[in-house]
mmCIF file of C-alpha atoms and ligand atoms in Angstrom:
data_model
loop_
_atom_site.group_PDB
_atom_site.id
_atom_site.type_symbol
_atom_site.label_atom_id
_atom_site.label_comp_id
_atom_site.label_asym_id
_atom_site.label_seq_id
_atom_site.Cartn_x
_atom_site.Cartn_y
_atom_site.Cartn_z
ATOM 1 C CA MET A 767 47.369 93.448 98.171
ATOM 2 C CA LYS A 768 51.109 92.717 99.149
ATOM 3 C CA LYS A 769 53.427 94.777 100.149
ATOM 4 C CA THR A 770 57.194 94.608 99.422
ATOM 5 C CA ALA A 771 59.995 96.306 100.545
ATOM 6 C CA VAL A 772 63.208 96.894 99.867
ATOM 7 C CA PHE A 773 65.995 96.715 102.221
ATOM 8 C CA PRO A 774 69.351 98.730 100.423
ATOM 9 C CA GLY A 775 72.784 98.462 102.251
ATOM 10 C CA SER A 776 76.689 97.421 100.986
ATOM 11 C CA PHE A 777 76.119 95.265 103.716
ATOM 12 C CA ASP A 778 80.040 94.823 103.671
ATOM 13 C CA PRO A 779 79.286 92.436 106.055
ATOM 14 C CA TYR A 780 76.202 91.804 107.115
ATOM 15 C CA THR A 781 75.567 92.371 110.623
ATOM 16 C CA ASN A 782 73.388 91.861 113.401
ATOM 17 C CA GLY A 783 72.114 94.770 113.308
ATOM 18 C CA HIS A 784 71.063 94.502 110.085
ATOM 19 C CA HIS A 785 69.524 91.062 110.527
ATOM 20 C CA ASP A 786 67.552 92.369 113.241
ATOM 21 C CA ILE A 787 66.050 95.719 111.079
ATOM 22 C CA VAL A 788 65.414 92.853 108.727
ATOM 23 C CA MET A 789 63.343 90.801 111.593
ATOM 24 C CA ARG A 790 61.264 93.421 112.526
ATOM 25 C CA ALA A 791 60.366 94.713 108.955
ATOM 26 C CA LEU A 792 58.604 90.841 108.381
ATOM 27 C CA ASN A 793 56.100 91.693 111.447
ATOM 28 C CA LEU A 794 55.435 94.839 108.807
ATOM 29 C CA PHE A 795 55.615 93.435 105.259
ATOM 30 C CA ASP A 796 55.159 90.154 103.328
ATOM 31 C CA GLU A 797 58.273 90.789 101.052
ATOM 32 C CA ILE A 798 61.663 91.936 101.994
ATOM 33 C CA ILE A 799 64.402 92.466 98.832
ATOM 34 C CA ILE A 800 67.637 92.866 100.578
ATOM 35 C CA GLY A 801 69.614 94.810 98.041
ATOM 36 C CA ILE A 802 73.307 94.537 97.816
ATOM 37 C CA GLY A 803 74.247 97.654 96.103
ATOM 38 C CA TYR A 804 77.836 98.164 94.627
ATOM 39 C CA ASN A 805 77.394 101.814 92.654
ATOM 40 C CA SER A 806 78.340 103.712 95.935
ATOM 41 C CA SER A 807 81.077 105.583 97.016
ATOM 42 C CA LYS A 808 81.870 102.565 98.668
ATOM 43 C CA GLN A 809 82.771 100.357 95.712
ATOM 44 C CA ASN A 810 85.711 98.778 97.289
ATOM 45 C CA ARG A 811 84.266 96.189 99.270
ATOM 46 C CA TYR A 812 86.101 94.562 101.491
ATOM 47 C CA PHE A 813 84.077 91.509 101.924
ATOM 48 C CA GLU A 814 83.446 89.521 98.344
ATOM 49 C CA ILE A 815 80.166 90.657 97.161
ATOM 50 C CA ASP A 816 79.733 86.955 95.819
ATOM 51 C CA THR A 817 80.171 85.408 99.606
ATOM 52 C CA MET A 818 78.492 87.885 100.962
ATOM 53 C CA VAL A 819 75.354 87.142 98.990
ATOM 54 C CA ASN A 820 75.371 83.541 100.386
ATOM 55 C CA ARG A 821 76.085 83.317 103.456
ATOM 56 C CA ILE A 822 72.931 86.128 103.918
ATOM 57 C CA GLU A 823 71.412 84.073 101.166
ATOM 58 C CA GLU A 824 72.503 81.052 103.965
ATOM 59 C CA VAL A 825 70.745 83.645 107.049
ATOM 60 C CA TYR A 826 67.236 83.371 105.832
ATOM 61 C CA LYS A 827 67.000 80.057 103.389
ATOM 62 C CA ASP A 828 63.738 79.042 105.993
ATOM 63 C CA ILE A 829 61.989 82.375 105.993
ATOM 64 C CA PRO A 830 60.722 82.692 101.752
ATOM 65 C CA GLN A 831 59.644 85.701 102.568
ATOM 66 C CA VAL A 832 63.171 87.286 102.782
ATOM 67 C CA LYS A 833 65.607 87.386 99.149
ATOM 68 C CA VAL A 834 68.865 89.115 98.426
ATOM 69 C CA VAL A 835 69.766 90.301 95.248
ATOM 70 C CA VAL A 836 72.403 92.741 93.387
ATOM 71 C CA TYR A 837 71.776 95.686 91.989
ATOM 72 C CA ASN A 838 74.308 98.631 90.001
ATOM 73 C CA GLU A 839 71.586 100.779 89.724
ATOM 74 C CA LEU A 840 69.445 103.261 91.173
ATOM 75 C CA THR A 841 67.596 101.974 94.638
ATOM 76 C CA SER A 842 64.327 103.693 93.406
ATOM 77 C CA THR A 843 64.457 101.446 89.796
ATOM 78 C CA LEU A 844 65.585 98.071 91.995
ATOM 79 C CA ALA A 845 62.276 99.036 93.837
ATOM 80 C CA LYS A 846 60.515 99.686 90.421
ATOM 81 C CA LYS A 847 61.117 96.067 89.404
ATOM 82 C CA TYR A 848 60.137 94.400 91.981
ATOM 83 C CA ASP A 849 56.903 96.049 92.451
ATOM 84 C CA ALA A 850 58.001 97.311 95.784
ATOM 85 C CA GLY A 851 56.557 100.647 97.349
ATOM 86 C CA PHE A 852 59.049 101.278 100.430
ATOM 87 C CA LEU A 853 62.263 101.119 101.819
ATOM 88 C CA ILE A 854 63.286 100.316 104.850
ATOM 89 C CA ARG A 855 66.630 102.012 106.395
ATOM 90 C CA GLY A 856 68.291 101.493 109.435
ATOM 91 C CA LEU A 857 68.546 104.489 111.952
ATOM 92 C CA ARG A 858 71.606 104.542 114.632
ATOM 93 C CA ASN A 859 71.768 108.602 115.244
ATOM 94 C CA THR A 860 71.595 111.769 113.789
ATOM 95 C CA THR A 861 74.987 111.331 111.859
ATOM 96 C CA ASP A 862 72.385 108.536 109.954
ATOM 97 C CA PHE A 863 69.112 110.958 110.420
ATOM 98 C CA GLU A 864 71.383 113.286 108.454
ATOM 99 C CA TYR A 865 72.416 111.250 105.897
ATOM 100 C CA GLU A 866 69.178 108.920 105.690
ATOM 101 C CA ASN A 867 67.061 112.161 105.419
ATOM 102 C CA THR A 868 69.109 113.155 102.040
ATOM 103 C CA ILE A 869 68.745 109.763 100.784
ATOM 104 C CA SER A 870 65.087 109.448 100.852
ATOM 105 C CA GLN A 871 64.319 112.837 98.983
ATOM 106 C CA MET A 872 66.113 112.106 96.112
ATOM 107 C CA ASN A 873 64.705 108.641 96.153
ATOM 108 C CA ARG A 874 61.258 110.529 96.635
ATOM 109 C CA TYR A 875 61.777 112.238 93.941
ATOM 110 C CA LEU A 876 63.171 109.537 91.455
ATOM 111 C CA ASN A 877 59.656 107.425 92.609
ATOM 112 C CA GLU A 878 56.587 109.009 94.152
ATOM 113 C CA ASN A 879 55.966 106.120 94.898
ATOM 114 C CA LEU A 880 58.204 104.941 96.483
ATOM 115 C CA GLU A 881 57.860 106.062 100.757
ATOM 116 C CA THR A 882 60.883 105.453 103.258
ATOM 117 C CA VAL A 883 60.064 103.643 106.212
ATOM 118 C CA PHE A 884 62.361 104.122 108.573
ATOM 119 C CA LEU A 885 63.267 101.820 111.948
ATOM 120 C CA ILE A 886 65.619 102.741 114.938
ATOM 121 C CA THR A 887 67.921 100.619 115.698
ATOM 122 C CA SER A 888 67.352 97.461 118.759
ATOM 123 C CA PRO A 889 69.420 99.676 121.838
ATOM 124 C CA GLN A 890 71.453 95.819 122.000
ATOM 125 C CA TYR A 891 73.049 96.791 118.136
ATOM 126 C CA ALA A 892 73.328 100.834 118.625
ATOM 127 C CA SER A 893 77.246 100.885 117.753
ATOM 128 C CA ILE A 894 77.525 98.423 115.594
ATOM 129 C CA SER A 895 78.521 99.562 112.317
ATOM 130 C CA SER A 896 80.030 97.388 109.784
ATOM 131 C CA THR A 897 82.690 99.837 109.154
ATOM 132 C CA ILE A 898 84.102 99.089 112.698
ATOM 133 C CA ILE A 899 83.946 95.712 111.817
ATOM 134 C CA ARG A 900 85.731 95.435 108.357
ATOM 135 C CA GLU A 901 88.309 97.417 110.731
ATOM 136 C CA VAL A 902 88.546 95.300 113.569
ATOM 137 C CA HIS A 903 88.815 92.315 111.076
ATOM 138 C CA ARG A 904 91.560 93.348 109.327
ATOM 139 C CA TYR A 905 93.908 93.498 112.405
ATOM 140 C CA GLY A 906 92.741 89.927 113.411
ATOM 141 C CA GLY A 907 89.853 90.658 115.910
ATOM 142 C CA ASN A 908 87.842 88.935 116.638
ATOM 143 C CA VAL A 909 84.347 90.249 115.021
ATOM 144 C CA SER A 910 81.692 86.994 115.304
ATOM 145 C CA GLU A 911 79.904 88.423 118.392
ATOM 146 C CA PHE A 912 78.349 90.938 115.565
ATOM 147 C CA LEU A 913 77.470 89.238 113.451
ATOM 148 C CA PRO A 914 74.483 86.381 112.557
ATOM 149 C CA TYR A 915 76.044 82.646 112.482
ATOM 150 C CA GLU A 916 75.887 81.830 108.314
ATOM 151 C CA VAL A 917 78.202 85.886 107.994
HETATM 152 P P1 ADP B 2021 74.870 101.509 103.264
HETATM 153 O O1 ADP B 2021 75.876 102.104 102.666
HETATM 154 O O2 ADP B 2021 73.833 102.276 101.868
HETATM 155 O O3 ADP B 2021 74.686 103.242 104.517
HETATM 156 P P2 ADP B 2021 74.713 99.586 105.492
HETATM 157 O O4 ADP B 2021 75.092 98.427 105.094
HETATM 158 O O5 ADP B 2021 76.210 100.431 105.900
HETATM 159 O O6 ADP B 2021 75.064 100.596 103.745
HETATM 160 O O7 ADP B 2021 73.833 99.875 106.300
HETATM 161 C C1 ADP B 2021 72.301 99.848 105.542
HETATM 162 C C2 ADP B 2021 71.157 100.033 106.326
HETATM 163 O O8 ADP B 2021 71.549 99.226 107.537
HETATM 164 C C3 ADP B 2021 71.300 101.264 106.432
HETATM 165 O O9 ADP B 2021 69.841 102.202 107.364
HETATM 166 C C4 ADP B 2021 71.822 101.664 108.300
HETATM 167 O O10 ADP B 2021 71.598 102.685 108.806
HETATM 168 C C5 ADP B 2021 71.608 100.512 108.570
HETATM 169 N N1 ADP B 2021 72.353 99.760 109.410
HETATM 170 C C6 ADP B 2021 73.188 99.675 109.457
HETATM 171 N N2 ADP B 2021 73.660 99.291 111.217
HETATM 172 C C7 ADP B 2021 72.666 98.885 111.869
HETATM 173 C C8 ADP B 2021 72.708 98.671 113.319
HETATM 174 N N3 ADP B 2021 73.461 98.256 113.587
HETATM 175 N N4 ADP B 2021 71.640 99.427 113.206
HETATM 176 C C9 ADP B 2021 70.266 99.490 112.927
HETATM 177 N N5 ADP B 2021 70.951 99.797 111.589
HETATM 178 C C10 ADP B 2021 71.327 99.694 111.033
#
């Protein structure tokens, strides 16, 4: 049976840390749906959502197992739509853990067939966060080292 996983997030912007998670997840799943959500508390994006979709699609243009979608509904609903049995999330530290723990319990409650799989960050990406990148970019700093070339 085909194993599909959704990798949900804001991806504002999509970083090398996110890319690393997807490349590693490709060893575990047949298909990865990168879901860019804009229903959360982070409504005011810094980077335009359509631009980010295009850039992420560029990153994976030679990897047909990766799809990029924008969604404005529950992540568990998105997973059902794509027949995905798994959610992928990345963990960098205990703060991520506390947050992710709560979300995964709720997603499990909303869809009992949905299993969240956590991948621990690779050490070289452990301090990359979209929030910090936005801050540095806002004040003119060069952040290209932390982002995939296409982004
Ligand atoms: P959200 O707003 O849902 O937290 P993000 O775009 O910030 O969305 O992150 C999406 C997922 O990627 C989350 O599970 C987050 O913990 C994970 N992630 C973010 N940065 C990294 C990184 N550098 N290494 C590993 N995982 C990461």
